Coordinates of C-alpha atoms in Angstrom, one line a residue:
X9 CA 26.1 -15.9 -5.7
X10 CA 26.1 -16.2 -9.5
X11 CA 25.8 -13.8 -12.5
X12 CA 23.7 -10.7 -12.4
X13 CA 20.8 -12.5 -10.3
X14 CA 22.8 -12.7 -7.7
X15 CA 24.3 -9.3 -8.2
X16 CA 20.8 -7.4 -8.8
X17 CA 19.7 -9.5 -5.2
X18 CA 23.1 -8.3 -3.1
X19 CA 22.3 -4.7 -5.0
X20 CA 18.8 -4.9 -3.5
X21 CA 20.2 -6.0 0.0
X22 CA 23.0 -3.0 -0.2
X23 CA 20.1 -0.2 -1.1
X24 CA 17.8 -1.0 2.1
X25 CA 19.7 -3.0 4.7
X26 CA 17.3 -5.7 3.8
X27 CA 18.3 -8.9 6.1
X28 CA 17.9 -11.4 3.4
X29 CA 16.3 -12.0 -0.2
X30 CA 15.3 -14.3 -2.5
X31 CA 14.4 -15.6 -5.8
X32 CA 12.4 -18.8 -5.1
X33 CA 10.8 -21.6 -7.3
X34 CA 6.9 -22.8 -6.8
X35 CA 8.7 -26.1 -5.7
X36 CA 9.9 -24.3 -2.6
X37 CA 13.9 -24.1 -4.2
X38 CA 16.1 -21.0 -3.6
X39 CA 17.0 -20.1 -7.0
X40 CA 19.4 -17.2 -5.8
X41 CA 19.6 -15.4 -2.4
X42 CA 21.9 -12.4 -0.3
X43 CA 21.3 -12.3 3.6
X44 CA 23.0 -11.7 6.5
X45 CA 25.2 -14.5 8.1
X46 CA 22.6 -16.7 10.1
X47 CA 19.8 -16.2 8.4
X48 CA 18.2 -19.3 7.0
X49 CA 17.3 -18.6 3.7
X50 CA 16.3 -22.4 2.8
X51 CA 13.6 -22.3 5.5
X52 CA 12.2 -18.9 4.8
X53 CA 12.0 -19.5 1.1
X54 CA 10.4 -22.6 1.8
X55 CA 8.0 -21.4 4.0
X56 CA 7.1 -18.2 1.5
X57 CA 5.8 -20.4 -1.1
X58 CA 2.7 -21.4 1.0
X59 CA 2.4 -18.1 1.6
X60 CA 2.7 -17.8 -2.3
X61 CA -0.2 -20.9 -2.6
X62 CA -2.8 -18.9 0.2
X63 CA -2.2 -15.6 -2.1
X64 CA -3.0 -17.3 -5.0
X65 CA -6.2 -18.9 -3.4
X66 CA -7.0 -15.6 -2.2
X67 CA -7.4 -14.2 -5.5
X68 CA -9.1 -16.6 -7.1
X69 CA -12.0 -16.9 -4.0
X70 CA -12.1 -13.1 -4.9
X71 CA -12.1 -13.4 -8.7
X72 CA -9.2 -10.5 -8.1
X73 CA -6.4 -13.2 -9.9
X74 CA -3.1 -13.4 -8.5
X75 CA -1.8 -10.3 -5.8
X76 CA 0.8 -8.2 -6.8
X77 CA 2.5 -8.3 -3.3
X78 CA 1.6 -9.5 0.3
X79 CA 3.1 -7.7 3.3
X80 CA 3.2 -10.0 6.7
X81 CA 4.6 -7.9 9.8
X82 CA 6.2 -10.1 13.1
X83 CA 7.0 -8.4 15.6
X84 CA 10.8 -8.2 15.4
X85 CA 10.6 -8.7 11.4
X86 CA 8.8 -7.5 8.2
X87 CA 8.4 -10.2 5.2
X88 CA 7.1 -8.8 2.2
X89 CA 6.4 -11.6 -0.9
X90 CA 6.4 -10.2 -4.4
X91 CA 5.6 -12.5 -7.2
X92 CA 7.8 -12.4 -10.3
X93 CA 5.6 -14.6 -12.8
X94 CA 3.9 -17.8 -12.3
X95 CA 6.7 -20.0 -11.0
X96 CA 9.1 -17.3 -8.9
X97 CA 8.8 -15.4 -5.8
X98 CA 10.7 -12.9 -4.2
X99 CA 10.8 -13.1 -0.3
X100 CA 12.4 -9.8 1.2
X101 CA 13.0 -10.1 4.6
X102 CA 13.4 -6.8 7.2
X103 CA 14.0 -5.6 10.6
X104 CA 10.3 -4.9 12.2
X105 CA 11.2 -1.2 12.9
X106 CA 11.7 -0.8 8.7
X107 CA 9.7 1.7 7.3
X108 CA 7.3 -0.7 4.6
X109 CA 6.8 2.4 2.5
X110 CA 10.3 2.6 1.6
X111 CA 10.7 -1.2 1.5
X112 CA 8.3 -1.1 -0.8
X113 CA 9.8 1.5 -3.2
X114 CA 12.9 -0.2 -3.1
X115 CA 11.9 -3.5 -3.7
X116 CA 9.6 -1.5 -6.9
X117 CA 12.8 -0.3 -8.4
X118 CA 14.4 -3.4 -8.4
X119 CA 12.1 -6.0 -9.4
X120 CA 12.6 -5.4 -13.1
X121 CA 15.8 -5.8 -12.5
X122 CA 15.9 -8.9 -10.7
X123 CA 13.4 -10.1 -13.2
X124 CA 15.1 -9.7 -16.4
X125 CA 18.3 -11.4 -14.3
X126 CA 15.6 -14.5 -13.6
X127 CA 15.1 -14.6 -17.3
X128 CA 18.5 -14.5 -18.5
X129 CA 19.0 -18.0 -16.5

């Protein structure tokens, strides 16, 4: 991990118990990333970006512009996708029993954070 990104990501990851996050690029490449040992961020961050591509889609079929966060729940695992501007996404990943309220909150309190660490690069 480098700089403050990657400090303000393994500060996220200490306040909730998050089992991984990311900063990813449109083009599908980790920028930064904390998880747990085995977790494998490269595919998860890849895969988040289509999920970045249908939000964007979404919003434009509904004329509502781009969403402000998109909340997919697995059965053993929460994924929440926040975009940080046009080109970056963060991909929090959770144990399915975490309460998305407070996954939420946290990930609210630290996305200015994360994002003034994305534009410091």
């Amino acid at each position: 991990m480098t700089g403050s990104l990657g400090q303000a990501l393994q500060a996220l990851r200490d306040a909730s118990g998050l089992l991984m996050v990311s900063v990813v690029g449109a083009d599908g490449l980790v920028v930064e990333a904390a998880a747990d040992p085995g977790v494998d961020v490269e595919s998860l961050s890849a895969m988040a970006v289509s999920g970045l591509l249908m939000m964007d889609a979404l919003g434009q079929e509904l004329e509502e512009g781009s969403a402000r966060q998109a909340i997919l729940e697995y059965g053993e695992s929460v994924v929440i996708l926040t975009p940080l501007d046009d080109d970056l996404l963060l991909v929090t990943v959770a144990r399915g029993d975490f309460n998305l309220g407070r996954m939420r909150l946290i990930i609210r309190r630290f996305v200015d954070q994360i994002s003034s660490a994305v534009a410091a690069i």
